[in-house]
Amino acid sequence: MAVQLDARPPVAPAPRPTRPGLGNRLSRFDTKYSPYLFVAPFFLLFGVFGAYPLAYTFWVSLHDWDLLGAEHPFIGFDNYTQLLADPDFWHSVVNTLGIFVISTVPQLLAALWLANLLNRQLRARTTWRMAVLIPNVTSTAAVAIVFAVLFGREFGMINWLLDHVGVSAIDWKANRFAAWVAISTMVDWRWTGYNALIFLAAMQAIPRDLYESAAIDGAGRARQFWSITVPLLKPTIIFAVIISTIGGLQLFTEPRMFNSGTNAIRGGPLRESQTVTMYMFENAFAPHYNFGYGSAVAWLLFALIAVVAAINVLLLRRLGGGSRKEVSR
Amino acid sequence: MLTFTRRRLAAVALVAATALLGTTACAGGDDEAAADGPITLTVDVFGQFGYADLYQEYMASHPGVKIVERGTGGNLDEYSPKLTQWLAAGKGAGDVVAIEEGLLVEYKANPQNFVNLLDHGAADLKGNFLDWKWNQGLTADGKQLIGLGTDIGGMAMCYRTDLFAKAGLPTDREAVSKLWPTWQDYIKVGEQFTAKKTGASFLDAATNTFNTILLQTAGNANGYSYYDTDNKLVVGSNPAVKQAYDTTMDIIDSGLSGKYGSWSEEWVSAFKQSKFATIACPAWMTGVIEGNAGAGAKGKWDIAQIPGNGGNWGGSFLAVPKQSKHQAEAIELAKFLTSAKGQIGAFKAKGPLPSSPQALEDPAIVDSKNAYFSEAPVGKIFAEGAKSLKPVYMGPKNQAVRTEVENAVRSVELGKRSPEQGWTDAVANAEKAAAK
């Protein structure tokens, strides 16, 4: 008689799985696939309006593509080599970066300061907070037209005011640096409030006890701002910088509307305020109708934005690094 | 549980369907209403074509047709890229589109975008247009007619009598015309005007005057400006271009220009604030002046002869893009609008000078006066020279090249370049633009 040492207690064989009912199958399908269906609209739209134009633009940039022409011969990277040696393109890059720097830096600092003010106990707080967003909801074109008139050489209000304090009239449109400044004020006027609200939202998530203990330790308002608020806001600041980089380097409406008259897309007779997007438009559409070359400009602009955004993020990481540790200690 | 799942599934399906709808919705919608309803013809124009009354008349006699006009008052610089995009995309353009003569050359190089009007009986209309205007509408091989001529740009000099009086100059149009047989005389008058310190400049912008002088000089010389008739770029070697440039430099050098960049906001303001006394005005410019200077300046403007001799600046055509869904109806409308009658109607409304010899002889034109311009006999001033007018040939990249030369002139005007540097820029940049 053998002893079955490993005898297992008798177990009833598992019941064969019966065919799942319709409801059951639907429910499994539901849990498995419906999330994909829910996120699908974004990707569908992105595919149609984002990825496809991107790929198509690249395809176009490899051709000698006269917008009206019936034939578009393939020319490889000729457009790019030509573009890299094109002084007018680099001129527009310098303009764009110049306008970007003198608009974005003061803008983000002002937004930070404004958010800090709005974060205090104020009467009619919501009203103030809403008010800073007003410039952002006005139409860019309308703003640009108004500013273009304000910055007029002969009939502009700014020159009129300058005249009262004894400064002689500045030809805002014909002087490269003056044009940058004028366009930057438009950008700042429009976007400072927007960024301030983003900063404000992030500030409100900072625990109040940090400030309380800092106050007990004897830190003043300014010290609290630089040692608590700013470091804890770093992710938000990085977000704002990236968004501003993308927007700033694609600047089009403001400089385009700032210039008016014949061939305004050129940004002045010597391209004083022509940004890269304007240069792209000038080549892809009037007066050159060279779609391939314009597309190459678009791709280089894409690369430029990626590089500048990366540089900004790296710089910010480094800048904020030390003080953050101090706070979290 | 089951009902819950069903509901969620329904939601998923709904979201997916909405997304699909969203992506396809923009693709549909361009089909016209049912064939038996009235058809809509869209007419794309820029500036002032003066067609409003003509549309009414046409719709009254063609009950099946409704006409919609787009782009009135718009700038040519904004209009032309749009039109080009519509043509390139194969949809979006109107059934009848206006094309300015400087851009026509580029469209003629790609005639496949347009209906060949010669296939639709347009050849019979040849006699209704000045010869050169008709020929401009033909492709190089003469086999396709792209557009029917609307107006031409016979030249005159518009001036403000109030500012002339202030400066002690004659105000009567005959006397003013006698002041400036040549451009050098014009400069002398300008210097006298400037010396009187009226607070206004003598002219609006050097670029406007430059275009006028160039088209006049080129028309009187060999008949071409930036390109010769073999489509070779001759900016640097054509004496007509250099001569016009040098005359313009003299004008700038004498400090006559108000430097209001043409068509800019400042230019418009300068009209309103009577900041300059003269402006070179092709016939179509009279409508622009009236629009910019406004009702307040009515009767303060008048029209004299242009210095130098004749010249043509501008003028347009009406074409029918192949993408039009109602080509036959569109062609008929274009023929109506460019008929002598249509051109007379447009002239009366907004001042563009007819390109039809019959219209130019019509008493309705010859005897017409313009109340805004102190009852100046515009018909006589513009129509008289029109028949002997010498057109200027335009090459393939005329617009791009012209832009470069204009910008060079403007950079000198603004004191950013010396005349010599400006000329070097003009030639070099023009060559670059032509190669693009």
Short mmCIF file of C-alpha atoms in Angstrom, two decimals, chain B residues 45-412:
data_model
loop_
_atom_site.label_atom_id
_atom_site.label_comp_id
_atom_site.label_asym_id
_atom_site.label_seq_id
_atom_site.Cartn_x
_atom_site.Cartn_y
_atom_site.Cartn_z
CA VAL B 45 -11.71 92.72 -55.45
CA PHE B 46 -9.34 95.07 -53.61
CA GLY B 47 -9.41 98.85 -53.24
CA GLN B 48 -12.36 100.53 -54.94
CA PHE B 49 -13.78 98.99 -58.09
CA GLY B 50 -17.08 100.85 -57.93
CA TYR B 51 -19.29 97.91 -58.93
CA ALA B 52 -22.11 98.16 -56.38
CA ASP B 53 -24.69 99.72 -58.74
CA LEU B 54 -23.65 97.46 -61.60
CA TYR B 55 -24.36 94.41 -59.46
CA GLN B 56 -27.84 95.66 -58.72
CA GLU B 57 -28.50 96.19 -62.39
CA TYR B 58 -27.14 92.77 -63.31
CA MET B 59 -29.13 90.97 -60.63
CA ALA B 60 -32.29 92.73 -61.79
CA SER B 61 -31.81 91.41 -65.32
CA HIS B 62 -30.58 87.97 -64.18
CA PRO B 63 -33.03 86.80 -61.52
CA GLY B 64 -31.19 83.47 -61.10
CA VAL B 65 -27.97 85.16 -60.00
CA LYS B 66 -26.99 86.62 -56.66
CA ILE B 67 -23.69 88.53 -56.48
CA VAL B 68 -21.55 88.83 -53.38
CA GLU B 69 -18.47 91.02 -53.38
CA ARG B 70 -15.54 90.47 -51.03
CA GLY B 71 -12.55 92.66 -50.20
CA THR B 72 -13.71 96.16 -51.11
CA GLY B 73 -11.39 98.80 -49.71
CA GLY B 74 -8.73 96.21 -48.92
CA ASN B 75 -5.05 96.62 -49.59
CA LEU B 76 -3.56 94.90 -52.63
CA ASP B 77 -0.77 93.57 -50.43
CA GLU B 78 -3.31 91.69 -48.36
CA TYR B 79 -5.41 90.62 -51.29
CA SER B 80 -2.78 89.08 -53.54
CA PRO B 81 -1.41 86.46 -51.10
CA LYS B 82 -4.96 85.38 -50.32
CA LEU B 83 -5.83 84.98 -53.97
CA THR B 84 -2.64 83.05 -54.60
CA GLN B 85 -3.38 80.72 -51.71
CA TRP B 86 -6.88 80.08 -52.97
CA LEU B 87 -5.55 79.29 -56.42
CA ALA B 88 -2.83 77.02 -55.05
CA ALA B 89 -5.26 75.22 -52.76
CA GLY B 90 -7.75 74.73 -55.57
CA LYS B 91 -10.62 76.20 -53.59
CA GLY B 92 -11.72 79.39 -51.89
CA ALA B 93 -11.35 81.87 -54.72
CA GLY B 94 -14.33 83.83 -55.97
CA ASP B 95 -16.06 83.08 -59.25
CA VAL B 96 -14.73 86.34 -60.66
CA VAL B 97 -11.43 87.69 -59.31
CA ALA B 98 -9.70 91.01 -59.86
CA ILE B 99 -6.02 90.90 -60.76
CA GLU B 100 -3.73 93.92 -60.75
CA GLU B 101 -1.49 94.28 -63.81
CA GLY B 102 1.75 93.85 -61.86
CA LEU B 103 0.57 90.50 -60.55
CA LEU B 104 -1.00 89.36 -63.77
CA VAL B 105 2.43 88.41 -65.13
CA GLU B 106 2.88 85.87 -62.37
CA TYR B 107 -0.56 84.41 -62.86
CA LYS B 108 0.00 84.30 -66.61
CA ALA B 109 3.02 82.11 -66.03
CA ASN B 110 0.65 79.50 -64.58
CA PRO B 111 -2.38 79.83 -66.82
CA GLN B 112 -3.80 76.45 -65.79
CA ASN B 113 -5.46 78.11 -62.83
CA PHE B 114 -7.78 80.17 -65.00
CA VAL B 115 -10.51 79.64 -67.53
CA ASN B 116 -9.35 80.46 -71.05
CA LEU B 117 -11.72 83.24 -71.96
CA LEU B 118 -10.93 82.74 -75.66
CA ASP B 119 -12.82 79.44 -75.43
CA HIS B 120 -15.88 81.37 -74.37
CA GLY B 121 -16.29 83.88 -77.13
CA ALA B 122 -14.06 86.55 -75.66
CA ALA B 123 -12.24 87.01 -78.99
CA ASP B 124 -15.24 88.99 -80.25
CA LEU B 125 -14.64 91.53 -77.51
CA LYS B 126 -11.13 92.47 -78.61
CA GLY B 127 -12.31 95.78 -80.06
CA ASN B 128 -13.77 96.79 -76.72
CA PHE B 129 -10.33 97.20 -75.17
CA LEU B 130 -7.26 99.28 -75.89
CA ASP B 131 -4.90 97.07 -77.86
CA TRP B 132 -2.18 96.89 -75.27
CA LYS B 133 -4.65 96.26 -72.48
CA TRP B 134 -6.09 93.33 -74.41
CA ASN B 135 -2.63 91.97 -75.11
CA GLN B 136 -1.63 92.20 -71.45
CA GLY B 137 -4.41 89.72 -70.67
CA LEU B 138 -3.00 87.15 -73.09
CA THR B 139 -0.39 84.53 -72.21
CA ALA B 140 3.01 84.77 -73.89
CA ASP B 141 2.02 82.34 -76.64
CA GLY B 142 -1.21 84.26 -77.24
CA LYS B 143 -3.31 81.12 -76.84
CA GLN B 144 -5.00 81.88 -73.57
CA LEU B 145 -6.78 85.01 -72.40
CA ILE B 146 -6.52 85.16 -68.60
CA GLY B 147 -8.38 88.35 -67.88
CA LEU B 148 -10.52 91.10 -69.37
CA GLY B 149 -9.27 94.62 -68.73
CA THR B 150 -11.08 96.85 -66.27
CA ASP B 151 -9.24 100.12 -65.83
CA ILE B 152 -5.95 101.78 -66.70
CA GLY B 153 -3.89 104.21 -64.69
CA GLY B 154 -3.58 107.39 -66.73
CA MET B 155 -1.64 109.93 -64.69
CA ALA B 156 -2.23 113.37 -63.30
CA MET B 157 -1.02 115.36 -60.30
CA CYS B 158 -3.50 115.95 -57.53
CA TYR B 159 -2.86 118.96 -55.33
CA ARG B 160 -4.44 120.90 -52.48
CA THR B 161 -5.56 124.36 -53.49
CA ASP B 162 -5.73 125.59 -49.89
CA LEU B 163 -2.08 124.75 -49.25
CA PHE B 164 -1.01 126.20 -52.60
CA ALA B 165 -2.81 129.45 -51.74
CA LYS B 166 -1.12 129.51 -48.36
CA ALA B 167 2.26 129.21 -50.06
CA GLY B 168 1.44 131.98 -52.52
CA LEU B 169 1.31 129.64 -55.51
CA PRO B 170 -1.37 129.73 -58.20
CA THR B 171 -4.37 127.55 -57.46
CA ASP B 172 -6.05 127.38 -60.84
CA ARG B 173 -5.48 123.98 -62.48
CA GLU B 174 -4.36 125.42 -65.82
CA ALA B 175 -1.86 127.71 -64.15
CA VAL B 176 -0.62 124.92 -61.89
CA SER B 177 -0.12 122.60 -64.86
CA LYS B 178 2.04 125.28 -66.46
CA LEU B 179 4.24 125.45 -63.37
CA TRP B 180 5.72 122.02 -63.97
CA PRO B 181 6.30 120.87 -67.53
CA THR B 182 9.17 118.71 -66.25
CA TRP B 183 10.07 117.01 -62.99
CA GLN B 184 12.91 119.48 -62.44
CA ASP B 185 10.31 122.27 -62.60
CA TYR B 186 8.21 120.32 -60.15
CA ILE B 187 11.16 120.25 -57.76
CA LYS B 188 11.62 124.02 -58.14
CA VAL B 189 7.96 124.62 -57.31
CA GLY B 190 8.39 122.29 -54.38
CA GLU B 191 11.31 124.30 -53.09
CA GLN B 192 9.27 127.52 -53.31
CA PHE B 193 6.46 125.78 -51.47
CA THR B 194 8.75 124.46 -48.76
CA ALA B 195 10.32 127.90 -48.22
CA LYS B 196 6.91 129.30 -47.24
CA LYS B 197 6.67 126.99 -44.22
CA THR B 198 3.02 126.07 -44.44
CA GLY B 199 3.46 123.19 -42.01
CA ALA B 200 2.90 120.72 -44.82
CA SER B 201 5.30 118.83 -47.07
CA PHE B 202 5.21 119.19 -50.81
CA LEU B 203 4.53 115.53 -51.52
CA ASP B 204 3.47 112.42 -49.64
CA ALA B 205 6.14 109.79 -50.20
CA ALA B 206 9.14 109.41 -52.48
CA THR B 207 8.12 105.86 -53.45
CA ASN B 208 4.82 107.01 -54.97
CA THR B 209 6.57 109.64 -57.01
CA PHE B 210 9.30 107.21 -57.97
CA ASN B 211 6.79 104.70 -59.37
CA THR B 212 5.13 107.46 -61.35
CA ILE B 213 8.39 108.74 -62.83
CA LEU B 214 9.64 105.26 -63.59
CA LEU B 215 6.52 104.15 -65.41
CA GLN B 216 6.47 107.39 -67.33
CA THR B 217 10.17 107.31 -68.24
CA ALA B 218 10.08 103.63 -69.16
CA GLY B 219 6.90 104.03 -71.18
CA ASN B 220 8.40 106.87 -73.18
CA ALA B 221 11.73 105.10 -73.70
CA ASN B 222 11.88 101.40 -74.50
CA GLY B 223 8.60 100.31 -72.91
CA TYR B 224 10.02 98.15 -70.14
CA SER B 225 11.33 98.79 -66.64
CA TYR B 226 12.78 96.06 -64.42
CA TYR B 227 12.62 93.31 -67.01
CA ASP B 228 13.18 93.59 -70.73
CA THR B 229 10.71 92.00 -73.08
CA ASP B 230 12.77 88.77 -73.09
CA ASN B 231 12.16 88.57 -69.33
CA LYS B 232 15.78 89.33 -68.53
CA LEU B 233 16.26 91.33 -65.34
CA VAL B 234 17.65 94.73 -66.29
CA VAL B 235 17.22 96.75 -63.07
CA GLY B 236 20.86 97.77 -63.04
CA SER B 237 21.32 98.37 -66.74
CA ASN B 238 18.07 99.98 -67.91
CA PRO B 239 18.72 103.73 -68.13
CA ALA B 240 15.02 104.42 -67.49
CA VAL B 241 15.27 102.91 -64.00
CA LYS B 242 18.42 104.83 -63.09
CA GLN B 243 17.01 108.05 -64.49
CA ALA B 244 13.82 107.70 -62.44
CA TYR B 245 15.90 106.83 -59.39
CA ASP B 246 18.11 109.89 -59.80
CA THR B 247 15.15 112.24 -60.26
CA THR B 248 13.61 110.79 -57.10
CA MET B 249 16.90 111.35 -55.26
CA ASP B 250 16.76 115.01 -56.29
CA ILE B 251 13.27 115.23 -54.81
CA ILE B 252 14.42 113.63 -51.57
CA ASP B 253 17.54 115.76 -51.49
CA SER B 254 15.44 118.93 -51.77
CA GLY B 255 13.51 117.84 -48.69
CA LEU B 256 10.17 117.77 -50.46
CA SER B 257 8.89 114.45 -49.18
CA GLY B 258 6.76 114.09 -46.07
CA LYS B 259 8.15 110.52 -45.77
CA TYR B 260 4.68 109.10 -45.08
CA GLY B 261 5.20 105.50 -46.17
CA SER B 262 2.63 104.98 -48.89
CA TRP B 263 -0.51 103.12 -47.81
CA SER B 264 0.57 103.19 -44.15
CA GLU B 265 -1.50 104.42 -41.23
CA GLU B 266 0.61 107.58 -41.14
CA TRP B 267 -0.07 108.19 -44.81
CA VAL B 268 -3.81 108.02 -44.17
CA SER B 269 -3.47 110.34 -41.16
CA ALA B 270 -1.42 112.76 -43.25
CA PHE B 271 -4.27 112.96 -45.77
CA LYS B 272 -6.72 113.74 -42.99
CA GLN B 273 -4.49 116.37 -41.42
CA SER B 274 -3.57 117.96 -44.77
CA LYS B 275 0.09 117.34 -44.25
CA PHE B 276 1.17 117.34 -47.89
CA ALA B 277 0.27 119.40 -50.92
CA THR B 278 0.68 117.15 -53.95
CA ILE B 279 0.41 113.47 -54.80
CA ALA B 280 1.00 111.75 -58.11
CA CYS B 281 -2.37 110.37 -58.97
CA PRO B 282 -3.22 107.71 -61.48
CA ALA B 283 -6.96 107.82 -62.15
CA TRP B 284 -7.74 105.14 -59.56
CA MET B 285 -5.97 107.23 -56.90
CA THR B 286 -8.74 109.86 -56.93
CA GLY B 287 -11.04 107.39 -55.19
CA VAL B 288 -8.30 106.63 -52.65
CA ILE B 289 -7.72 110.33 -51.95
CA GLU B 290 -11.41 110.94 -51.41
CA GLY B 291 -11.62 107.93 -49.10
CA ASN B 292 -8.58 108.93 -47.04
CA ALA B 293 -8.95 112.70 -46.86
CA GLY B 294 -12.65 112.43 -46.10
CA ALA B 295 -15.63 114.66 -46.71
CA GLY B 296 -14.02 117.52 -44.78
CA ALA B 297 -11.49 118.12 -47.56
CA LYS B 298 -14.07 118.20 -50.35
CA GLY B 299 -13.36 121.06 -52.74
CA LYS B 300 -9.85 121.59 -51.36
CA TRP B 301 -8.32 119.16 -53.84
CA ASP B 302 -7.83 119.75 -57.54
CA ILE B 303 -6.15 117.94 -60.42
CA ALA B 304 -3.40 119.26 -62.72
CA GLN B 305 -1.23 117.73 -65.44
CA ILE B 306 1.54 115.40 -64.43
CA PRO B 307 5.09 116.74 -64.95
CA GLY B 308 6.87 114.99 -67.77
CA ASN B 309 4.79 113.28 -70.38
CA GLY B 310 1.97 110.80 -69.78
CA GLY B 311 2.51 107.42 -68.21
CA ASN B 312 0.43 104.57 -66.91
CA TRP B 313 0.41 103.22 -63.38
CA GLY B 314 -1.75 100.28 -62.53
CA GLY B 315 -5.00 99.00 -63.83
CA SER B 316 -6.61 95.64 -63.35
CA PHE B 317 -8.26 92.67 -64.99
CA LEU B 318 -11.14 90.36 -64.18
CA ALA B 319 -10.48 86.65 -64.46
CA VAL B 320 -12.44 83.47 -63.79
CA PRO B 321 -10.55 80.80 -61.82
CA LYS B 322 -10.96 77.26 -63.10
CA GLN B 323 -12.09 76.20 -59.65
CA SER B 324 -15.30 78.23 -60.02
CA LYS B 325 -18.37 76.02 -59.97
CA HIS B 326 -20.32 78.43 -62.15
CA GLN B 327 -17.84 79.24 -64.86
CA ALA B 328 -20.37 80.08 -67.57
CA GLU B 329 -22.26 82.51 -65.34
CA ALA B 330 -19.03 83.99 -64.00
CA ILE B 331 -17.71 84.61 -67.50
CA GLU B 332 -20.90 86.36 -68.43
CA LEU B 333 -20.67 88.58 -65.35
CA ALA B 334 -17.00 89.39 -66.05
CA LYS B 335 -17.93 90.36 -69.62
CA PHE B 336 -20.69 92.61 -68.33
CA LEU B 337 -18.48 94.34 -65.76
CA THR B 338 -15.70 94.96 -68.31
CA SER B 339 -18.04 96.12 -71.06
CA ALA B 340 -17.90 99.78 -72.01
CA LYS B 341 -21.07 100.29 -70.02
CA GLY B 342 -19.66 98.54 -66.98
CA GLN B 343 -16.44 100.56 -67.14
CA ILE B 344 -18.37 103.83 -67.38
CA GLY B 345 -20.43 102.82 -64.35
CA ALA B 346 -17.29 102.03 -62.36
CA PHE B 347 -15.66 105.32 -63.37
CA LYS B 348 -18.65 107.29 -62.21
CA ALA B 349 -18.74 105.47 -58.90
CA LYS B 350 -15.08 105.41 -57.89
CA GLY B 351 -12.95 106.91 -60.65
CA PRO B 352 -11.00 104.05 -62.27
CA LEU B 353 -10.28 105.10 -65.85
CA PRO B 354 -11.84 102.83 -68.52
CA SER B 355 -9.63 100.66 -70.71
CA SER B 356 -12.32 100.56 -73.39
CA PRO B 357 -11.85 103.04 -76.26
CA GLN B 358 -15.63 103.29 -76.65
CA ALA B 359 -15.99 104.21 -73.00
CA LEU B 360 -13.13 106.71 -73.22
CA GLU B 361 -14.98 108.51 -76.02
CA ASP B 362 -18.33 108.36 -74.33
CA PRO B 363 -19.67 111.77 -73.29
CA ALA B 364 -20.45 110.24 -69.91
CA ILE B 365 -16.68 110.06 -69.38
CA VAL B 366 -15.37 112.94 -71.47
CA ASP B 367 -17.71 115.49 -69.94
CA SER B 368 -17.55 114.18 -66.42
CA LYS B 369 -16.45 116.35 -63.54
CA ASN B 370 -15.45 115.35 -60.07
CA ALA B 371 -17.17 117.36 -57.37
CA TYR B 372 -14.68 116.28 -54.73
CA PHE B 373 -11.80 117.70 -56.77
CA SER B 374 -13.26 121.20 -57.19
CA GLU B 375 -15.32 120.10 -60.19
CA ALA B 376 -12.15 119.18 -62.08
CA PRO B 377 -12.93 117.83 -65.57
CA VAL B 378 -11.55 114.39 -64.75
CA GLY B 379 -12.91 112.87 -67.93
CA LYS B 380 -10.95 115.32 -70.01
CA ILE B 381 -7.79 115.21 -67.90
CA PHE B 382 -7.53 111.43 -67.76
CA ALA B 383 -9.27 110.29 -70.92
CA GLU B 384 -7.42 112.63 -73.26
CA GLY B 385 -4.03 111.10 -72.72
CA ALA B 386 -5.35 107.59 -72.29
CA LYS B 387 -5.51 106.61 -75.93
CA SER B 388 -1.93 107.61 -76.63
CA LEU B 389 -0.74 106.10 -73.40
CA LYS B 390 2.31 103.85 -73.57
CA PRO B 391 2.21 100.85 -71.29
CA VAL B 392 5.22 99.38 -69.54
CA TYR B 393 6.07 95.71 -69.91
CA MET B 394 6.32 93.76 -66.68
CA GLY B 395 8.42 90.66 -66.15
CA PRO B 396 7.77 87.50 -64.15
CA LYS B 397 8.89 88.63 -60.67
CA ASN B 398 7.88 92.24 -61.13
CA GLN B 399 6.21 92.59 -57.75
CA ALA B 400 9.11 91.18 -55.76
CA VAL B 401 11.65 93.28 -57.67
CA ARG B 402 9.59 96.43 -57.39
CA THR B 403 9.32 95.87 -53.64
CA GLU B 404 13.12 95.78 -53.32
CA VAL B 405 13.63 98.94 -55.34
CA GLU B 406 10.85 100.76 -53.46
CA ASN B 407 12.40 99.78 -50.15
CA ALA B 408 15.78 101.08 -51.28
CA VAL B 409 14.17 104.40 -52.21
CA ARG B 410 12.42 104.51 -48.86
CA SER B 411 15.61 103.77 -46.93
CA VAL B 412 17.24 106.79 -48.59
#
